[in-house]
């Protein structure tokens, strides 16, 4: 078991406020992909060999590919017929189609192959190495020189390599070779040799290695040669897998004993102006499979990327190191844990952190390695990154052995965001979504659309990576209590490619804060999963600034009822076999934290409820800070400090009784504590836990080695309102959460007006009690009067909020630019008897008001003073609508069918 060092990844977030949406125009081409990435992740149509590509080189807009194959065929869906191509093909860099250059690399017995291609500095001669005896019938011995202009082998170049040549590097007068050979031209040269570019004559260069050479590269100044391979000695001196030698003599100038693990090798070396980079592959446990950057000044290490996954090729280009591998575990550098394979990656040449470029292949045929080699070709001012290997798919589509990516023409749109919306208090809606996937853009702009409008109400620009897609959110503060809103979100890359709209997220704004979630958020939850999702596979984080969404694994049961918290919507169900949830954001847990969840089960097999592990969809090898249930229904809270340290509920209490229980665990400077249903069940004077970065796990994870380990590591039952805090909740806070959850449910009462009418100064003796309209104006005066019969507060509750809703009529100019106040009525009145002459007296202060109401028939709502209405509960209460101005407001009365239940008073009662 490896113990890894962990790093954290920070993502930048910038938000444009409500109404500050930006246009959908296409960005300039230079910004079409997120810098410093130079290539899109959109594969271009490319002819494909029927075997493995081992080598690539480029000259004058032509890309040469060598390997082990017999033919090339058009890309899927394209016209044309298969063409013979014996271990070699030449392709147009811009079209991906074969050129007129045809070469066949053959051998009398065995299987011929081309393993290395390199061009002379003037790009007039192509050198090919491998295992072959002839090129187009011209006899050669595993190394050939090809005239690029005529596409013919140079008969005068006749070195004799006795075995496979796997690597080549060329200067103006020398070809350096590495491979399996032990002699060249009959002279001893073990695995590395140098010959003249003109005729292949053997050079004095001697760098004898005890195992095969796989990589050779000349430093930019031409004075040194970098060697890579399987070897443990060069010229009899210990240096494993990597060495630096003199370019003329082959004498060692830098050795690397113990620098690379003994069960790892160097498969490729590449240089730029500042350094050189190695691609490394290992076999067995404790291997080094990643990449190393070394400085040219002194050949010392600049950085080491310890991702696991057999790196085959490295290519520095414009300060980015592109690599071909099947990276499956980058946890040691703070990135993704062991899991799916990523075959193409990019990172700055200055550091190990991955960039937002991740087109992908599969492992393919042969050894199942995937891509093997990379090269950059250029034509018509466009650069093309070519990738060869043994894969059979690219980005999920059929394509064998060769693919290419351009520096222009980003056409891939981000995936559609998965959005949801919640509102825990009046005046606020939190719209949140899991950030989208875009294989060549790590910075995307999200636009939020409300109620089907064409113009966004807000924008958010944020970073995400293919392995790190945190939740993003935006808060709408222009909403009205009691109203329902819908939201949809899109993602746009820098080239203007826009995703489909997310599904519609609907939410009703409460008229009073929801007590339980509001308290969890205000108490500082850093992760808050309420389990209200209606679709797989993502779990929204409802914490105040939350960005830690979750991922459902093996389809837990959604929207389970009844939920744990009174008034809350749903819970989540786990099958006790393989269903679980994991966070999609790596985190490091500090010295203080709190775990909280509600649990309901009848299981007798126990299981993990909530905990922290170093893996996501697989069982963790490091795991602590967790809550689990024993077979007999007791709760255990445990941490690992070099030994397991636990608190277990005792006595006769058993919590597998199919009722909801509130479980809270804390650890901090005061030690550990465990609470169930608001009651402290135990403490332990332990302040430490295992220090590693990882992921929150719910419903299942490893429990090997822990006391009273249950039969099942997976939990069978329901969980609800799961939260993690970066602080220790106090006993009072824990008790308050339990009390709020079990308090009487909030109730909403909607009342239509029992009586309503208006008074008109222009007709002082007229009664309008049966009219379908109400009117409000200051000069000449119209006043409207409303009476509601208020209920008493339900037992255990008080009035939390009150709102008045009115609806403008359909007449032209029904709205008003003037302020309309809602004031109490202190005098007596009746609907059938009120006129302007005997209108009732009104009081002060105002209970609420409208700051103008626009034209057009619509419902408008204002909050009212809760204290004033609370005093009148259980009796009738009268309101008046007044205005100081001259612009009349016309409303539907309760008698008008078009009023649709207005005027309406909405009362919300809560604990």
JSON list of N, CA, C and O in Angstrom, two decimals, residues 319 681 696 758 860:
[
{"chain": "A", "resi": 319, "resn": "UNK", "atom": "N", "xyz": [5.71, 25.72, -24.32]},
{"chain": "A", "resi": 319, "resn": "UNK", "atom": "CA", "xyz": [5.70, 25.73, -22.86]},
{"chain": "A", "resi": 319, "resn": "UNK", "atom": "C", "xyz": [4.68, 24.79, -22.23]},
{"chain": "A", "resi": 319, "resn": "UNK", "atom": "O", "xyz": [4.36, 24.90, -21.05]},
{"chain": "A", "resi": 681, "resn": "UNK", "atom": "N", "xyz": [-23.51, 10.77, 23.50]},
{"chain": "A", "resi": 681, "resn": "UNK", "atom": "CA", "xyz": [-23.41, 9.35, 23.82]},
{"chain": "A", "resi": 681, "resn": "UNK", "atom": "C", "xyz": [-22.00, 8.92, 24.22]},
{"chain": "A", "resi": 681, "resn": "UNK", "atom": "O", "xyz": [-21.81, 7.79, 24.68]},
{"chain": "A", "resi": 696, "resn": "UNK", "atom": "N", "xyz": [-15.36, 12.65, 0.46]},
{"chain": "A", "resi": 696, "resn": "UNK", "atom": "CA", "xyz": [-16.42, 12.22, 1.36]},
{"chain": "A", "resi": 696, "resn": "UNK", "atom": "C", "xyz": [-17.21, 11.11, 0.71]},
{"chain": "A", "resi": 696, "resn": "UNK", "atom": "O", "xyz": [-17.52, 11.16, -0.48]},
{"chain": "A", "resi": 758, "resn": "UNK", "atom": "N", "xyz": [-64.25, 49.77, -2.92]},
{"chain": "A", "resi": 758, "resn": "UNK", "atom": "CA", "xyz": [-63.45, 51.00, -2.94]},
{"chain": "A", "resi": 758, "resn": "UNK", "atom": "C", "xyz": [-64.37, 52.21, -2.88]},
{"chain": "A", "resi": 758, "resn": "UNK", "atom": "O", "xyz": [-65.57, 52.11, -3.14]},
{"chain": "A", "resi": 860, "resn": "UNK", "atom": "N", "xyz": [-49.20, 40.84, -8.26]},
{"chain": "A", "resi": 860, "resn": "UNK", "atom": "CA", "xyz": [-48.12, 41.53, -7.58]},
{"chain": "A", "resi": 860, "resn": "UNK", "atom": "C", "xyz": [-48.25, 41.29, -6.08]},
{"chain": "A", "resi": 860, "resn": "UNK", "atom": "O", "xyz": [-49.36, 41.29, -5.53]}
]
